[in-house]
PDB file of N, CA and C in Angstrom:
ATOM      1  N   MET C   1       0.816  -1.198   0.000  1.00  0.00           N
ATOM      2  CA  MET C   1       0.000   0.000   0.000  1.00  0.00           C
ATOM      3  C   MET C   1       0.858   1.260   0.000  1.00  0.00           C
ATOM      4  N   TYR C   2       2.039   1.246   0.628  1.00  0.00           N
ATOM      5  CA  TYR C   2       2.802   2.465   0.805  1.00  0.00           C
ATOM      6  C   TYR C   2       3.907   2.665  -0.217  1.00  0.00           C
ATOM      7  N   GLY C   3       4.088   1.745  -1.150  1.00  0.00           N
ATOM      8  CA  GLY C   3       5.125   1.886  -2.147  1.00  0.00           C
ATOM      9  C   GLY C   3       4.693   2.814  -3.265  1.00  0.00           C
ATOM     10  N   HIS C   4       4.543   4.090  -2.987  1.00  0.00           N
ATOM     11  CA  HIS C   4       3.981   5.052  -3.928  1.00  0.00           C
ATOM     12  C   HIS C   4       5.003   6.027  -4.455  1.00  0.00           C
ATOM     13  N   GLY C   5       6.281   5.765  -4.211  1.00  0.00           N
ATOM     14  CA  GLY C   5       7.307   6.647  -4.746  1.00  0.00           C
ATOM     15  C   GLY C   5       7.434   7.980  -4.030  1.00  0.00           C
ATOM     16  N   GLY C   6       6.877   8.107  -2.834  1.00  0.00           N
ATOM     17  CA  GLY C   6       7.040   9.319  -2.045  1.00  0.00           C
ATOM     18  C   GLY C   6       6.159  10.482  -2.437  1.00  0.00           C
ATOM     19  N   LYS C   7       5.107  10.260  -3.174  1.00  0.00           N
ATOM     20  CA  LYS C   7       4.240  11.346  -3.608  1.00  0.00           C
ATOM     21  C   LYS C   7       3.006  11.422  -2.714  1.00  0.00           C
ATOM     22  N   ALA C   8       2.857  12.559  -2.049  1.00  0.00           N
ATOM     23  CA  ALA C   8       1.761  12.723  -1.093  1.00  0.00           C
ATOM     24  C   ALA C   8       0.392  12.573  -1.762  1.00  0.00           C
ATOM     25  N   ARG C   9       0.248  13.082  -2.953  1.00  0.00           N
ATOM     26  CA  ARG C   9      -1.052  13.010  -3.635  1.00  0.00           C
ATOM     27  C   ARG C   9      -1.439  11.553  -3.919  1.00  0.00           C
ATOM     28  N   GLU C  10      -0.474  10.767  -4.398  1.00  0.00           N
ATOM     29  CA  GLU C  10      -0.740   9.350  -4.665  1.00  0.00           C
ATOM     30  C   GLU C  10      -1.036   8.607  -3.362  1.00  0.00           C
ATOM     31  N   PHE C  11      -0.312   8.953  -2.305  1.00  0.00           N
ATOM     32  CA  PHE C  11      -0.567   8.347  -1.000  1.00  0.00           C
ATOM     33  C   PHE C  11      -2.001   8.629  -0.548  1.00  0.00           C
ATOM     34  N   GLN C  12      -2.443   9.877  -0.680  1.00  0.00           N
ATOM     35  CA  GLN C  12      -3.806  10.232  -0.282  1.00  0.00           C
ATOM     36  C   GLN C  12      -4.832   9.447  -1.102  1.00  0.00           C
ATOM     37  N   LYS C  13      -4.578   9.319  -2.397  1.00  0.00           N
ATOM     38  CA  LYS C  13      -5.486   8.560  -3.267  1.00  0.00           C
ATOM     39  C   LYS C  13      -5.585   7.111  -2.801  1.00  0.00           C
ATOM     40  N   LEU C  14      -4.443   6.499  -2.525  1.00  0.00           N
ATOM     41  CA  LEU C  14      -4.451   5.111  -2.059  1.00  0.00           C
ATOM     42  C   LEU C  14      -5.113   4.983  -0.690  1.00  0.00           C
ATOM     43  N   HIS C  15      -4.857   5.944   0.184  1.00  0.00           N
ATOM     44  CA  HIS C  15      -5.445   5.904   1.522  1.00  0.00           C
ATOM     45  C   HIS C  15      -6.965   5.989   1.423  1.00  0.00           C
ATOM     46  N   ARG C  16      -7.468   6.874   0.576  1.00  0.00           N
ATOM     47  CA  ARG C  16      -8.920   6.984   0.388  1.00  0.00           C
ATOM     48  C   ARG C  16      -9.486   5.693  -0.189  1.00  0.00           C
ATOM     49  N   GLN C  17      -8.744   5.096  -1.119  1.00  0.00           N
ATOM     50  CA  GLN C  17      -9.196   3.847  -1.741  1.00  0.00           C
ATOM     51  C   GLN C  17      -9.309   2.729  -0.711  1.00  0.00           C
ATOM     52  N   TYR C  18      -8.319   2.601   0.155  1.00  0.00           N
ATOM     53  CA  TYR C  18      -8.298   1.497   1.118  1.00  0.00           C
ATOM     54  C   TYR C  18      -9.042   1.790   2.411  1.00  0.00           C
ATOM     55  N   ARG C  19      -9.045   3.070   2.838  1.00  0.00           N
ATOM     56  CA  ARG C  19      -9.636   3.408   4.135  1.00  0.00           C
ATOM     57  C   ARG C  19     -10.926   4.209   4.024  1.00  0.00           C
ATOM     58  N   GLY C  20     -11.255   4.705   2.841  1.00  0.00           N
ATOM     59  CA  GLY C  20     -12.478   5.463   2.663  1.00  0.00           C
ATOM     60  C   GLY C  20     -12.378   6.927   3.051  1.00  0.00           C
ATOM     61  N   LYS C  21     -11.190   7.388   3.436  1.00  0.00           N
ATOM     62  CA  LYS C  21     -10.993   8.798   3.787  1.00  0.00           C
ATOM     63  C   LYS C  21      -9.516   9.137   3.633  1.00  0.00           C
ATOM     64  N   GLY C  22      -9.237  10.424   3.562  1.00  0.00           N
ATOM     65  CA  GLY C  22      -7.858  10.876   3.451  1.00  0.00           C
ATOM     66  C   GLY C  22      -7.109  10.696   4.760  1.00  0.00           C
ATOM     67  N   ALA C  23      -5.801  10.757   4.677  1.00  0.00           N
ATOM     68  CA  ALA C  23      -4.954  10.613   5.866  1.00  0.00           C
ATOM     69  C   ALA C  23      -4.472  11.975   6.332  1.00  0.00           C
ATOM     70  N   GLY C  24      -4.269  12.122   7.621  1.00  0.00           N
ATOM     71  CA  GLY C  24      -3.746  13.362   8.175  1.00  0.00           C
ATOM     72  C   GLY C  24      -2.253  13.492   7.937  1.00  0.00           C
ATOM     73  N   LEU C  25      -1.736  14.691   8.103  1.00  0.00           N
ATOM     74  CA  LEU C  25      -0.320  14.956   7.907  1.00  0.00           C
ATOM     75  C   LEU C  25       0.578  14.066   8.766  1.00  0.00           C
ATOM     76  N   PRO C  26       0.242  13.778  10.031  1.00  0.00           N
ATOM     77  CA  PRO C  26       1.101  12.887  10.812  1.00  0.00           C
ATOM     78  C   PRO C  26       1.281  11.510  10.164  1.00  0.00           C
ATOM     79  N   VAL C  27       0.252  11.025   9.502  1.00  0.00           N
ATOM     80  CA  VAL C  27       0.374   9.722   8.831  1.00  0.00           C
ATOM     81  C   VAL C  27       1.400   9.817   7.708  1.00  0.00           C
ATOM     82  N   TRP C  28       1.320  10.876   6.919  1.00  0.00           N
ATOM     83  CA  TRP C  28       2.276  11.046   5.826  1.00  0.00           C
ATOM     84  C   TRP C  28       3.697  11.108   6.385  1.00  0.00           C
ATOM     85  N   GLY C  29       3.868  11.692   7.542  1.00  0.00           N
ATOM     86  CA  GLY C  29       5.189  11.810   8.151  1.00  0.00           C
ATOM     87  C   GLY C  29       5.831  10.486   8.516  1.00  0.00           C
ATOM     88  N   ILE C  30       5.022   9.471   8.782  1.00  0.00           N
ATOM     89  CA  ILE C  30       5.600   8.172   9.159  1.00  0.00           C
ATOM     90  C   ILE C  30       5.647   7.189   7.999  1.00  0.00           C
ATOM     91  N   VAL C  31       5.205   7.618   6.821  1.00  0.00           N
ATOM     92  CA  VAL C  31       5.220   6.717   5.662  1.00  0.00           C
ATOM     93  C   VAL C  31       6.608   6.149   5.385  1.00  0.00           C
ATOM     94  N   PRO C  32       7.695   6.937   5.452  1.00  0.00           N
ATOM     95  CA  PRO C  32       9.006   6.335   5.193  1.00  0.00           C
ATOM     96  C   PRO C  32       9.333   5.176   6.147  1.00  0.00           C
ATOM     97  N   LYS C  33       8.970   5.308   7.419  1.00  0.00           N
ATOM     98  CA  LYS C  33       9.226   4.218   8.372  1.00  0.00           C
ATOM     99  C   LYS C  33       8.309   3.036   8.108  1.00  0.00           C
ATOM    100  N   MET C  34       7.075   3.307   7.684  1.00  0.00           N
ATOM    101  CA  MET C  34       6.161   2.212   7.347  1.00  0.00           C
ATOM    102  C   MET C  34       6.694   1.440   6.139  1.00  0.00           C
ATOM    103  N   THR C  35       7.226   2.163   5.166  1.00  0.00           N
ATOM    104  CA  THR C  35       7.800   1.536   3.982  1.00  0.00           C
ATOM    105  C   THR C  35       9.008   0.699   4.368  1.00  0.00           C
ATOM    106  N   GLU C  36       9.837   1.236   5.262  1.00  0.00           N
ATOM    107  CA  GLU C  36      11.015   0.515   5.743  1.00  0.00           C
ATOM    108  C   GLU C  36      10.612  -0.763   6.479  1.00  0.00           C
ATOM    109  N   ALA C  37       9.601  -0.670   7.340  1.00  0.00           N
ATOM    110  CA  ALA C  37       9.125  -1.844   8.077  1.00  0.00           C
ATOM    111  C   ALA C  37       8.545  -2.883   7.125  1.00  0.00           C
ATOM    112  N   ASP C  38       7.786  -2.431   6.141  1.00  0.00           N
ATOM    113  CA  ASP C  38       7.198  -3.348   5.169  1.00  0.00           C
ATOM    114  C   ASP C  38       8.286  -4.094   4.401  1.00  0.00           C
ATOM    115  N   ALA C  39       9.319  -3.376   3.986  1.00  0.00           N
ATOM    116  CA  ALA C  39      10.426  -4.007   3.258  1.00  0.00           C
ATOM    117  C   ALA C  39      11.136  -5.037   4.136  1.00  0.00           C
ATOM    118  N   ALA C  40      11.343  -4.693   5.404  1.00  0.00           N
ATOM    119  CA  ALA C  40      12.002  -5.632   6.318  1.00  0.00           C
ATOM    120  C   ALA C  40      11.162  -6.893   6.510  1.00  0.00           C
ATOM    121  N   LEU C  41       9.850  -6.717   6.667  1.00  0.00           N
ATOM    122  CA  LEU C  41       8.967  -7.871   6.857  1.00  0.00           C
ATOM    123  C   LEU C  41       8.886  -8.731   5.602  1.00  0.00           C
ATOM    124  N   CYS C  42       8.936  -8.104   4.438  1.00  0.00           N
ATOM    125  CA  CYS C  42       8.921  -8.873   3.182  1.00  0.00           C
ATOM    126  C   CYS C  42      10.219  -9.648   3.005  1.00  0.00           C
ATOM    127  N   THR C  43      11.319  -9.069   3.466  1.00  0.00           N
ATOM    128  CA  THR C  43      12.620  -9.723   3.355  1.00  0.00           C
ATOM    129  C   THR C  43      12.766 -10.855   4.371  1.00  0.00           C
ATOM    130  N   ASP C  44      12.256 -10.627   5.577  1.00  0.00           N
ATOM    131  CA  ASP C  44      12.406 -11.616   6.655  1.00  0.00           C
ATOM    132  C   ASP C  44      11.094 -11.734   7.429  1.00  0.00           C
ATOM    133  N   PRO C  45      10.184 -12.621   6.992  1.00  0.00           N
ATOM    134  CA  PRO C  45       8.886 -12.773   7.658  1.00  0.00           C
ATOM    135  C   PRO C  45       8.981 -13.178   9.138  1.00  0.00           C
ATOM    136  N   THR C  46      10.121 -13.704   9.569  1.00  0.00           N
ATOM    137  CA  THR C  46      10.252 -14.067  10.986  1.00  0.00           C
ATOM    138  C   THR C  46      10.241 -12.836  11.888  1.00  0.00           C
ATOM    139  N   LEU C  47      10.387 -11.655  11.309  1.00  0.00           N
ATOM    140  CA  LEU C  47      10.346 -10.416  12.097  1.00  0.00           C
ATOM    141  C   LEU C  47       8.933 -10.052  12.554  1.00  0.00           C
ATOM    142  N   GLN C  48       7.918 -10.725  12.025  1.00  0.00           N
ATOM    143  CA  GLN C  48       6.532 -10.381  12.358  1.00  0.00           C
ATOM    144  C   GLN C  48       6.265 -10.413  13.855  1.00  0.00           C
ATOM    145  N   ASP C  49       6.937 -11.272  14.585  1.00  0.00           N
ATOM    146  CA  ASP C  49       6.739 -11.351  16.036  1.00  0.00           C
ATOM    147  C   ASP C  49       7.335 -10.156  16.765  1.00  0.00           C
ATOM    148  N   ARG C  50       8.128  -9.342  16.070  1.00  0.00           N
ATOM    149  CA  ARG C  50       8.801  -8.210  16.703  1.00  0.00           C
ATOM    150  C   ARG C  50       8.182  -6.864  16.332  1.00  0.00           C
ATOM    151  N   PHE C  51       7.176  -6.854  15.455  1.00  0.00           N
ATOM    152  CA  PHE C  51       6.530  -5.616  15.034  1.00  0.00           C
ATOM    153  C   PHE C  51       5.183  -5.484  15.731  1.00  0.00           C
ATOM    154  N   PHE C  52       4.917  -4.294  16.280  1.00  0.00           N
ATOM    155  CA  PHE C  52       3.663  -4.024  16.977  1.00  0.00           C
ATOM    156  C   PHE C  52       3.111  -2.689  16.518  1.00  0.00           C
ATOM    157  N   GLU C  53       1.805  -2.621  16.397  1.00  0.00           N
ATOM    158  CA  GLU C  53       1.156  -1.351  16.105  1.00  0.00           C
ATOM    159  C   GLU C  53       1.062  -0.584  17.413  1.00  0.00           C
ATOM    160  N   PHE C  54       1.347   0.684  17.376  1.00  0.00           N
ATOM    161  CA  PHE C  54       1.373   1.502  18.577  1.00  0.00           C
ATOM    162  C   PHE C  54       0.569   2.772  18.338  1.00  0.00           C
ATOM    163  N   HIS C  55      -0.245   3.136  19.303  1.00  0.00           N
ATOM    164  CA  HIS C  55      -1.050   4.354  19.222  1.00  0.00           C
ATOM    165  C   HIS C  55      -0.638   5.278  20.357  1.00  0.00           C
ATOM    166  N   PRO C  56       0.234   6.247  20.087  1.00  0.00           N
ATOM    167  CA  PRO C  56       0.745   7.106  21.160  1.00  0.00           C
ATOM    168  C   PRO C  56      -0.343   7.863  21.911  1.00  0.00           C
ATOM    169  N   GLU C  57      -1.456   8.201  21.233  1.00  0.00           N
ATOM    170  CA  GLU C  57      -2.502   8.946  21.940  1.00  0.00           C
ATOM    171  C   GLU C  57      -3.074   8.136  23.095  1.00  0.00           C
ATOM    172  N   LEU C  58      -3.074   6.807  22.963  1.00  0.00           N
ATOM    173  CA  LEU C  58      -3.559   5.958  24.058  1.00  0.00           C
ATOM    174  C   LEU C  58      -2.577   5.960  25.230  1.00  0.00           C
ATOM    175  N   ALA C  59      -1.295   5.903  24.919  1.00  0.00           N
ATOM    176  CA  ALA C  59      -0.281   5.943  25.970  1.00  0.00           C
ATOM    177  C   ALA C  59      -0.307   7.289  26.693  1.00  0.00           C
ATOM    178  N   PHE C  60      -0.427   8.387  25.941  1.00  0.00           N
ATOM    179  CA  PHE C  60      -0.457   9.715  26.563  1.00  0.00           C
ATOM    180  C   PHE C  60      -1.685   9.882  27.445  1.00  0.00           C
ATOM    181  N   ALA C  61      -2.828   9.394  27.008  1.00  0.00           N
ATOM    182  CA  ALA C  61      -4.037   9.470  27.824  1.00  0.00           C
ATOM    183  C   ALA C  61      -3.861   8.679  29.116  1.00  0.00           C
ATOM    184  N   HIS C  62      -3.293   7.497  29.007  1.00  0.00           N
ATOM    185  CA  HIS C  62      -3.062   6.662  30.193  1.00  0.00           C
ATOM    186  C   HIS C  62      -2.111   7.369  31.168  1.00  0.00           C
ATOM    187  N   LEU C  63      -1.017   7.914  30.653  1.00  0.00           N
ATOM    188  CA  LEU C  63      -0.047   8.607  31.517  1.00  0.00           C
ATOM    189  C   LEU C  63      -0.659   9.825  32.200  1.00  0.00           C
ATOM    190  N   ALA C  64      -1.613  10.462  31.533  1.00  0.00           N
ATOM    191  CA  ALA C  64      -2.276  11.649  32.099  1.00  0.00           C
ATOM    192  C   ALA C  64      -3.422  11.275  33.025  1.00  0.00           C
ATOM    193  N   GLY C  65      -3.690   9.955  33.158  1.00  0.00           N
ATOM    194  CA  GLY C  65      -4.773   9.525  34.021  1.00  0.00           C
ATOM    195  C   GLY C  65      -6.157   9.791  33.444  1.00  0.00           C
ATOM    196  N   LYS C  66      -6.238   9.921  32.137  1.00  0.00           N
ATOM    197  CA  LYS C  66      -7.509  10.215  31.466  1.00  0.00           C
ATOM    198  C   LYS C  66      -8.009   8.976  30.741  1.00  0.00           C
ATOM    199  N   PRO C  67      -9.299   8.917  30.472  1.00  0.00           N
ATOM    200  CA  PRO C  67      -9.816   7.791  29.683  1.00  0.00           C
ATOM    201  C   PRO C  67      -9.266   7.822  28.271  1.00  0.00           C
ATOM    202  N   SER C  68      -9.170   6.669  27.662  1.00  0.00           N
ATOM    203  CA  SER C  68      -8.682   6.570  26.293  1.00  0.00           C
ATOM    204  C   SER C  68      -9.618   7.291  25.333  1.00  0.00           C
ATOM    205  N   PRO C  69      -9.063   8.026  24.366  1.00  0.00           N
ATOM    206  CA  PRO C  69      -9.941   8.682  23.384  1.00  0.00           C
ATOM    207  C   PRO C  69     -10.677   7.664  22.539  1.00  0.00           C
ATOM    208  N   GLN C  70     -11.883   7.994  22.164  1.00  0.00           N
ATOM    209  CA  GLN C  70     -12.687   7.097  21.332  1.00  0.00           C
ATOM    210  C   GLN C  70     -12.358   7.310  19.862  1.00  0.00           C
ATOM    211  N   ALA C  71     -12.461   6.242  19.072  1.00  0.00           N
ATOM    212  CA  ALA C  71     -12.192   6.352  17.637  1.00  0.00           C
ATOM    213  C   ALA C  71     -13.305   7.079  16.941  1.00  0.00           C
TER     214      ALA C  71
END
C-alpha cells in the first residue's frame, strides 16, 4: 500500500481507496518508516513477532490519568 514513490497526492489517493478517507499529515510523516518496516517484513517474515502497532494517543491518555480517546 505504501510503495507510492514518495508522492503525497498518490498516498492520499491510495489511503482513500483502502480506508475510505484521506490521511492526516502525521500519517504522511511516518510513511518512510512504514515503507522501511514493510520491506524488512517482506525480506524476513520471521520479524513479524517483533513488530507491533502503537497508538501514542492511548499511551499519553493513560499517563495523564484520562480515559482513552474514542475512535
